CSV table of C-alpha atoms and ligand atoms in Angstrom, one decimal:
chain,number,residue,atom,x,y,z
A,1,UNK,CA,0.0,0.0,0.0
A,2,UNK,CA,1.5,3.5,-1.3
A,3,UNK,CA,1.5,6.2,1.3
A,4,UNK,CA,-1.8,7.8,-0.4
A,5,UNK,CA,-3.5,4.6,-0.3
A,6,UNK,CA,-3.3,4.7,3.5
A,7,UNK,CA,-3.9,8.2,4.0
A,8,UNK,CA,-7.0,8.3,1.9
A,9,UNK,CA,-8.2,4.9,3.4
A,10,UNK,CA,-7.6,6.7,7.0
A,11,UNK,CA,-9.6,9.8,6.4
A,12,UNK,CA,-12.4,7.6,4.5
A,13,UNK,CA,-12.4,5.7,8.0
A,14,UNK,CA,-12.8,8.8,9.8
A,15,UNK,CA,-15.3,10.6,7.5
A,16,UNK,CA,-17.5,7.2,7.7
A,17,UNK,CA,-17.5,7.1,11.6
A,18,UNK,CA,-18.3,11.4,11.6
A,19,UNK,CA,-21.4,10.2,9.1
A,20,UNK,CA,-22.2,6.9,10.9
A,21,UNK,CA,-22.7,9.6,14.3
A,22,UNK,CA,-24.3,13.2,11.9
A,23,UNK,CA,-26.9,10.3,10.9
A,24,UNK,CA,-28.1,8.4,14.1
A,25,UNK,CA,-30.7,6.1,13.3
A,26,UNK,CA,-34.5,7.2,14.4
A,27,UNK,CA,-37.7,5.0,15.3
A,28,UNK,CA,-41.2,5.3,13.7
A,29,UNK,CA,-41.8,6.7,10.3
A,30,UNK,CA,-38.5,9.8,10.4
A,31,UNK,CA,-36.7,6.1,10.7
A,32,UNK,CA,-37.3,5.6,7.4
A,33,UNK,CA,-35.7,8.8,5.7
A,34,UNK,CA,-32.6,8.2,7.9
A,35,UNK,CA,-32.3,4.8,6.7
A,36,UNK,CA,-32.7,5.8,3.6
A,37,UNK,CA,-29.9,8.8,3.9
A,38,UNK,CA,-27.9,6.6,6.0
A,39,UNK,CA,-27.9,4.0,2.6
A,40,UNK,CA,-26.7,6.4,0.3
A,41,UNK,CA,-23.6,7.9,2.3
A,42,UNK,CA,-23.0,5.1,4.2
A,43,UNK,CA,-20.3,2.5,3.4
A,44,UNK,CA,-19.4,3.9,0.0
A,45,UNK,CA,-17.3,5.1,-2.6
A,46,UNK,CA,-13.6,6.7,-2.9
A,47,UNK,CA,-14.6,9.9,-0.8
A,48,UNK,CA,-12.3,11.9,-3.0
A,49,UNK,CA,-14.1,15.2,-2.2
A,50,UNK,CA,-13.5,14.9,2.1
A,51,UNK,CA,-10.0,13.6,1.5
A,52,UNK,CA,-9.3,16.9,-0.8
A,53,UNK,CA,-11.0,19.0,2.2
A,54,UNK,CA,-9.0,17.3,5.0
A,55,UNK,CA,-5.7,17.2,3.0
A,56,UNK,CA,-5.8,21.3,2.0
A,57,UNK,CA,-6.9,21.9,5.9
A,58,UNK,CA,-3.9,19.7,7.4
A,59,UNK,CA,-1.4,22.1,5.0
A,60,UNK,CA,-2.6,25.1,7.6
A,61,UNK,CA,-2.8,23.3,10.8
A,62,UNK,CA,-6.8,22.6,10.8
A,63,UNK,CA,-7.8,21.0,13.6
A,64,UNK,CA,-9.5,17.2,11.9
A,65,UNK,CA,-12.8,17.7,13.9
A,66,UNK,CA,-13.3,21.1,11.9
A,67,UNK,CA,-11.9,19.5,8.6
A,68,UNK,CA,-13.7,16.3,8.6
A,69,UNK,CA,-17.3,18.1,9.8
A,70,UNK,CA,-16.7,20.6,6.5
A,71,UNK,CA,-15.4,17.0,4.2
A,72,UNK,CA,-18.8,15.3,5.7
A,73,UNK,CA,-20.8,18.3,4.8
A,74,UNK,CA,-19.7,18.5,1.1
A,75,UNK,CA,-20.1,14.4,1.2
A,76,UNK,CA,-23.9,14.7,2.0
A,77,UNK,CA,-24.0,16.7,-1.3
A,78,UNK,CA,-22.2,14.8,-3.4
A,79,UNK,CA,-24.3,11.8,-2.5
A,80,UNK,CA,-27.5,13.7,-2.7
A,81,UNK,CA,-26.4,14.4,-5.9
A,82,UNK,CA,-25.9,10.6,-6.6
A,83,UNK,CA,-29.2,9.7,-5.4
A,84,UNK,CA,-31.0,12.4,-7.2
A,85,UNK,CA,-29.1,11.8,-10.6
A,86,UNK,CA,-29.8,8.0,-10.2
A,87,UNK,CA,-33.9,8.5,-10.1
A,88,UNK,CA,-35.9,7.7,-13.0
A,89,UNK,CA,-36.7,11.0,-13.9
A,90,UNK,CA,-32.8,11.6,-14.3
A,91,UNK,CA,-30.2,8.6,-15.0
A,92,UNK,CA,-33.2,5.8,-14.3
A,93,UNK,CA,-30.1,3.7,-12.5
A,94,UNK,CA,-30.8,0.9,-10.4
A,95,UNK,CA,-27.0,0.1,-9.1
A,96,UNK,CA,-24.5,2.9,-7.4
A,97,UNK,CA,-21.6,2.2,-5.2
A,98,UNK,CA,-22.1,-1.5,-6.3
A,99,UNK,CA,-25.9,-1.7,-3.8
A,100,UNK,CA,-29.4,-1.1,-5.2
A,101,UNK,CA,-29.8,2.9,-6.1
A,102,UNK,CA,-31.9,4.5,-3.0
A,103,UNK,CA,-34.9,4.8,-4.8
A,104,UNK,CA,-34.3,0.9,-5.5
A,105,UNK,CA,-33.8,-0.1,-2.1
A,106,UNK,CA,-36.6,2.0,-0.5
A,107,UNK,CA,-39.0,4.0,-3.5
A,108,UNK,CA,-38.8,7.3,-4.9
A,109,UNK,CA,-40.5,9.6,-2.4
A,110,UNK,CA,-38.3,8.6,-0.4
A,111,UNK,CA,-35.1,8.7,-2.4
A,112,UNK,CA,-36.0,12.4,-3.2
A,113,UNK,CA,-36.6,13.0,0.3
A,114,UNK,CA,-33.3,11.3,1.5
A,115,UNK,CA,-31.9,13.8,-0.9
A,116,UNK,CA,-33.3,16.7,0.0
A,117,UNK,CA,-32.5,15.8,3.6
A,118,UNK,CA,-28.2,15.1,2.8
A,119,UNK,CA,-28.9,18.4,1.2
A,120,UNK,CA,-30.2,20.4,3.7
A,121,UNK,CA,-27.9,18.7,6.3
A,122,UNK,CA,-24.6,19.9,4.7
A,123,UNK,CA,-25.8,23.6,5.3
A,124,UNK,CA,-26.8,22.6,9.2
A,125,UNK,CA,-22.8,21.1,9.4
A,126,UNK,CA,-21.5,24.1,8.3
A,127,UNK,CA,-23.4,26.3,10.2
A,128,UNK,CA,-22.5,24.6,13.6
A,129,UNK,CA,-20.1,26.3,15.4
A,130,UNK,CA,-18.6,22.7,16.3
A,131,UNK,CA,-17.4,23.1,12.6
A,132,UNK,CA,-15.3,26.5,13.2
A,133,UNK,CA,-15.8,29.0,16.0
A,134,UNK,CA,-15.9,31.8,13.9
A,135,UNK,CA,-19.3,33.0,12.5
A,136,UNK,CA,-17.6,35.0,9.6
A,137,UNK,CA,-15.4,31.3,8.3
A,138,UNK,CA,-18.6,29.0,8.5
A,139,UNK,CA,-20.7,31.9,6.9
A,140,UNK,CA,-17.9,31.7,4.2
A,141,UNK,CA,-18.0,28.4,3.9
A,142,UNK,CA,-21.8,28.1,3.6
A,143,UNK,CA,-21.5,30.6,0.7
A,144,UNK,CA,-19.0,29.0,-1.1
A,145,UNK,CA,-20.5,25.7,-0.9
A,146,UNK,CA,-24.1,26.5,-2.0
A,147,UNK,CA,-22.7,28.4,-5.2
A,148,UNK,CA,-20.7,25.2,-6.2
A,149,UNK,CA,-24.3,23.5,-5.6
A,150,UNK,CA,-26.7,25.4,-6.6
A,151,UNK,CA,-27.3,27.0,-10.1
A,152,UNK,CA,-24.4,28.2,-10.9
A,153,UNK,CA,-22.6,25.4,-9.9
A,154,UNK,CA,-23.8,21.4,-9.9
A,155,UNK,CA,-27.2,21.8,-10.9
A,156,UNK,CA,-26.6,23.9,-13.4
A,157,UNK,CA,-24.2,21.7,-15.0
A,158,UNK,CA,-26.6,18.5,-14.8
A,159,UNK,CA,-29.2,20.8,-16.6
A,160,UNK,CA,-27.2,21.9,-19.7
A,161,UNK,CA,-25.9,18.1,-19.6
A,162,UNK,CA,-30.0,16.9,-20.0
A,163,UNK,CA,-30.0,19.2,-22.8
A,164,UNK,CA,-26.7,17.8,-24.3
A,165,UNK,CA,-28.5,14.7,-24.5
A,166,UNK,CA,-30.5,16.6,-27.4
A,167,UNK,CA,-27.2,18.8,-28.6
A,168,UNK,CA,-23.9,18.7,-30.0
A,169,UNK,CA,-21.3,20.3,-28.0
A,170,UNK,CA,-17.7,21.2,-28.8
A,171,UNK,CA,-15.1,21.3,-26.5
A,172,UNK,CA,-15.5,23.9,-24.8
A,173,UNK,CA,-18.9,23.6,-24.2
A,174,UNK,CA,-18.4,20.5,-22.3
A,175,UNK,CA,-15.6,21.8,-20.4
A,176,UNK,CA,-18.0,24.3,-19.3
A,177,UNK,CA,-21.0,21.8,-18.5
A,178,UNK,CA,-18.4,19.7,-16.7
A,179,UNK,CA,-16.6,23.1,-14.2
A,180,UNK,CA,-20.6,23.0,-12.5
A,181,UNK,CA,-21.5,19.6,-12.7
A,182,UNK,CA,-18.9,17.9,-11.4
A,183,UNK,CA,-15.7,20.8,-11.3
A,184,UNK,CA,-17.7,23.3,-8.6
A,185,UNK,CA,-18.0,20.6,-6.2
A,186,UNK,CA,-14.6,19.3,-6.4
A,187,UNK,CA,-13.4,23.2,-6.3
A,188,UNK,CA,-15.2,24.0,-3.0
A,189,UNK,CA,-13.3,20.6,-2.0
A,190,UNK,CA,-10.0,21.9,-2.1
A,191,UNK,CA,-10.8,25.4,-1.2
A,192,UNK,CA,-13.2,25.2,1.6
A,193,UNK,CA,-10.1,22.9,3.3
A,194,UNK,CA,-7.8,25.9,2.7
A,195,UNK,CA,-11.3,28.3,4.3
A,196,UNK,CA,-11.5,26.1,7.6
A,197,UNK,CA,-7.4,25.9,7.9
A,198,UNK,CA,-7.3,29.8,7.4
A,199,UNK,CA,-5.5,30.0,4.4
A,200,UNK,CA,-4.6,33.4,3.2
A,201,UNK,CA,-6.6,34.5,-0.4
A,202,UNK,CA,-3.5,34.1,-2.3
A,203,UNK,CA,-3.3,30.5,-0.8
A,204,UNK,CA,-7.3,29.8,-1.9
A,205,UNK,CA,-6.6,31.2,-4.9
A,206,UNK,CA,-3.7,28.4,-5.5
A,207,UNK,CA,-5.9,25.6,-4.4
A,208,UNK,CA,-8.7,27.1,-6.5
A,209,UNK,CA,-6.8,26.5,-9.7
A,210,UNK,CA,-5.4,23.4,-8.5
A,211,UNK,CA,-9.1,22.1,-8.1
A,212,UNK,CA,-10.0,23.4,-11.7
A,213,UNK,CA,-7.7,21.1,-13.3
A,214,UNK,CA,-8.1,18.5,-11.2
A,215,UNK,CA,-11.8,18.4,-11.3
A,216,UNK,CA,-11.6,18.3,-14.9
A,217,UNK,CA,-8.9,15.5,-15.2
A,218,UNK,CA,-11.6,13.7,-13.2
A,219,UNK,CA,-14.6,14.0,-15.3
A,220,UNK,CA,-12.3,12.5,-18.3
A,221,UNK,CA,-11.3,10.0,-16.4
A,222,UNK,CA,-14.8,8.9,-15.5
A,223,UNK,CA,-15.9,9.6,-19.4
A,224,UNK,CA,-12.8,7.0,-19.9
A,225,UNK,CA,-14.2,4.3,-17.3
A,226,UNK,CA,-17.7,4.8,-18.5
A,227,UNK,CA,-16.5,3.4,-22.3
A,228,UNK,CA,-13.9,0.9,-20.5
A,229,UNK,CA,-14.5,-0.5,-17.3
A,230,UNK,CA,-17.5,-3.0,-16.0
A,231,UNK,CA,-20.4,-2.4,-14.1
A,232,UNK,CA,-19.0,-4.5,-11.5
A,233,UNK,CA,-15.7,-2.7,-11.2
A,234,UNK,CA,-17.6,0.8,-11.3
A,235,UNK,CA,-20.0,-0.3,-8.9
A,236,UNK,CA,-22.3,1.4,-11.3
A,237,UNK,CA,-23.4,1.1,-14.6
A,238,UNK,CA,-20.9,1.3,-17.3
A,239,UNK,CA,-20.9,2.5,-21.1
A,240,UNK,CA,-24.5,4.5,-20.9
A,241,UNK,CA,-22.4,7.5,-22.3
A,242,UNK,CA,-22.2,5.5,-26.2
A,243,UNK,CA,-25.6,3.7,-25.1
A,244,UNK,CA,-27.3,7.5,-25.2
A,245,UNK,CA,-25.0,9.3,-27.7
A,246,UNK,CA,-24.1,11.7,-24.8
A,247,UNK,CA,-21.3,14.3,-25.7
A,248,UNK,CA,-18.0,13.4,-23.8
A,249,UNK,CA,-14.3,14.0,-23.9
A,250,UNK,CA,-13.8,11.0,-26.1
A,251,UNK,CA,-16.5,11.8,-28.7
A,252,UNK,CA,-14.7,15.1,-29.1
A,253,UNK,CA,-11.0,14.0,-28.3
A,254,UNK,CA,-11.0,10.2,-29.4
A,255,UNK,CA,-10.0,7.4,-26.0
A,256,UNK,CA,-5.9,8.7,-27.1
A,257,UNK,CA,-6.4,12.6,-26.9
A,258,UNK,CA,-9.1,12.1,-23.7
A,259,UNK,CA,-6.3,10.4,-21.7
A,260,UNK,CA,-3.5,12.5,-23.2
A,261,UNK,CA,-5.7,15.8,-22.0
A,262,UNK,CA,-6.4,14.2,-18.4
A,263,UNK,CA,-2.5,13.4,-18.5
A,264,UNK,CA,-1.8,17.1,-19.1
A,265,UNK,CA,-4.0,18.6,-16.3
A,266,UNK,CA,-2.8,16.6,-13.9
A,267,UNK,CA,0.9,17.4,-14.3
A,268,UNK,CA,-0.7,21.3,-15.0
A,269,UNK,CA,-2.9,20.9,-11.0
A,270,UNK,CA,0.0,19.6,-9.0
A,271,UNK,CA,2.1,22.7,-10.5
A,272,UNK,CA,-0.2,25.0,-8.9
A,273,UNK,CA,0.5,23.8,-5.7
A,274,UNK,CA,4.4,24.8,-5.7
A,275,UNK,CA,3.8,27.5,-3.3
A,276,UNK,CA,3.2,25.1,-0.4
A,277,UNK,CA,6.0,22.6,-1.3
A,278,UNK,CA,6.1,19.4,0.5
A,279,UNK,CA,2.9,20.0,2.1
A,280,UNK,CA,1.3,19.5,-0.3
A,281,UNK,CA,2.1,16.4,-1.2
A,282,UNK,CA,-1.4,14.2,0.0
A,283,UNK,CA,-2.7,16.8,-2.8
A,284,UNK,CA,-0.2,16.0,-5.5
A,285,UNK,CA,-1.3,12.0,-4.5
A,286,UNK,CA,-4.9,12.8,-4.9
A,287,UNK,CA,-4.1,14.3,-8.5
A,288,UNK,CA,-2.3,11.1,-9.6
A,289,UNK,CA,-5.1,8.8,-7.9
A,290,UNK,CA,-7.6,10.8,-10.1
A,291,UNK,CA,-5.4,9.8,-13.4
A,292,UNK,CA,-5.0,6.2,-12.3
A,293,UNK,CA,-8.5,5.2,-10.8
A,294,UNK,CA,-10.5,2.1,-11.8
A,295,UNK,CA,-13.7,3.1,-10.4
B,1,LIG,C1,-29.1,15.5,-9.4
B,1,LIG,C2,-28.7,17.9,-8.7
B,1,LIG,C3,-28.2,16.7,-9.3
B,1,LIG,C4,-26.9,16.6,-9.8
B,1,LIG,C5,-26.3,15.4,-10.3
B,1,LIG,C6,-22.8,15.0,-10.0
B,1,LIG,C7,-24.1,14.7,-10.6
B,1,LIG,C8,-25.0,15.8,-10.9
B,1,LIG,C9,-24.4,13.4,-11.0
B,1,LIG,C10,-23.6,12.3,-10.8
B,1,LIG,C11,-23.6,11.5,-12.1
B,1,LIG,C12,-22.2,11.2,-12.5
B,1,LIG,C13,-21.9,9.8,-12.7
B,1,LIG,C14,-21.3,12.2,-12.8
B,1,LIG,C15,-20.0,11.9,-13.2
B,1,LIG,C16,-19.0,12.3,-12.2
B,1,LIG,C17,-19.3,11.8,-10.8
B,1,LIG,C18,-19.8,12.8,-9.9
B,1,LIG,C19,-19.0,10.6,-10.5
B,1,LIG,C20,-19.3,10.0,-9.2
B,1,LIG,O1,-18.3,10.5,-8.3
B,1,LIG,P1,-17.2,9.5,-7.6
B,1,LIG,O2,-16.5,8.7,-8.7
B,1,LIG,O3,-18.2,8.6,-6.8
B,1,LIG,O4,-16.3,10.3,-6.7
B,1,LIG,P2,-17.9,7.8,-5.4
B,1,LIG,O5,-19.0,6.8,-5.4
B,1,LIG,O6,-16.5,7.3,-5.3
B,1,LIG,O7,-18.2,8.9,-4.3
């Protein structure tokens, strides 16, 4: 095991047990929601967007409780996000994280619900002063993180990508659909680590760019595993891209220049981080683990 491959799997441990205790299970019919949250962020996935939090905060000294509470708040999102985008009205998928989708497990009212709930959630962590003692950081925080979900950020981008079901894009139209959908929430990622350490503008400003990049290396990536891998190595299902003519990196680039591009951003996001030298090295690890990911 590589040195990331134990620090990532360590902050995944700690993020699960912070959920496992921000989601205590209830009795009577609430019971049921929970469960139903507690299925979808429970036990899951790489948690890539916490470990970017909880790595950017450790550069500045962050105390972990703060970290992890702001990584467990962007989490609920990101798996709202998954939930929502897996109902039949959106990607009609019945596997995620290699389980039945929520709305599989339980039914949709109450996926959409279990959603709404991660959702709102998130904005409760943030707000907590156990996540920072100072009104004017979590205030920051909370602002930052509902741009990158709202719509300007994520939903935006899964709107224009429905209508890109219907329309040809070029490249820089999907580079654009692809900073909200997936980018913004990586971006707070990195920066609202750097906003919880007290990083200095110029030093969000550094991990902002570094998150740009990455966040787009990522969604290549995934356009690559989604035309190569298996449904049972994703965990979800695989090659729906082709299956609906979506537009993707490989459609515009070809599998050779989609993988050459991610290539390039990656070496282009860990060069952004050369003002906090070895520091930032669990960053430079997530960058490559982006590039080399199976799932
Ligand atoms: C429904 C409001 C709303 C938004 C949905 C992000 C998103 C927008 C949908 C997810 C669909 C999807 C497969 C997007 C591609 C990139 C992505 C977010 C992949 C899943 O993230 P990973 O690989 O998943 O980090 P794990 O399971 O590891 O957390």
């Amino acid at each position: 095991m590589t040195a990331f491959d134990a620090r990532i799997k360590e902050t995944a441990a700690l993020v699960e047990t912070a959920l496992d205790q921000l989601l205590p299970r209830r009795s009577g019919p609430l019971g049921r929601v929970v469960d139903a949250m507690r299925h979808g962020a429970l036990d899951g996935g790489k948690r890539l967007r916490p470990f970017l939090v909880i790595a950017a905060a450790d550069m500045f000294g962050a105390p972990r409780a703060r970290s992890v509470r702001t990584g467990c708040a962007v989490e609920m999102i990101h798996c709202y996000s998954l939930i929502h985008d897996d109902l039949p009205a959106m990607d009609d998928s019945d596997l995620r994280r290699g389980r039945p989708s929520v709305h599989r497990a339980y039914d949709e009212a109450t996926a959409i619900l279990a959603g709404d709930a991660l959702l709102t959630q998130a904005f409760e962590i943030l707000a907590a002063p156990e996540t920072h003692p100072d009104g004017d950081i979590r205030c920051r925080l909370a602002l930052e993180l509902a741009k990158a979900s709202g719509k300007e950020g994520m939903v935006g981008g899964q709107m224009i990508d429905i209508y890109a079901e219907q329309k040809n894009f070029d490249l820089a139209g999907i580079e654009e659909l692809q900073r909200l959908k997936t980018g913004a929430i990586i971006r707070f990622s990195a920066i609202g680590g750097g906003i919880v350490g007290g990083a200095t503008d110029a030093e969000v400003e550094a991990l902002r760019r570094y998150a740009e990049d990455l966040g787009l290396a990522f969604q290549i990536v995934d356009d690559i595993l989604d035309a190569t891998a298996d449904a049972q190595t994703l965990g979800k299902p695989s090659g729906q891209d082709a299956e609906m003519d979506k537009a993707t990196f490989i459609k515009l680039l070809g599998m050779d220049g989609a993988r050459r591009k991610a290539a390039e951003l990656v070496d282009r996001c860990k060069a952004h981080l050369a003002p906090f030298g070895a520091r930032a090295e669990p960053l430079k690890g997530a960058a490559d683990f982006v590039f080399a990911r199976k799932s």
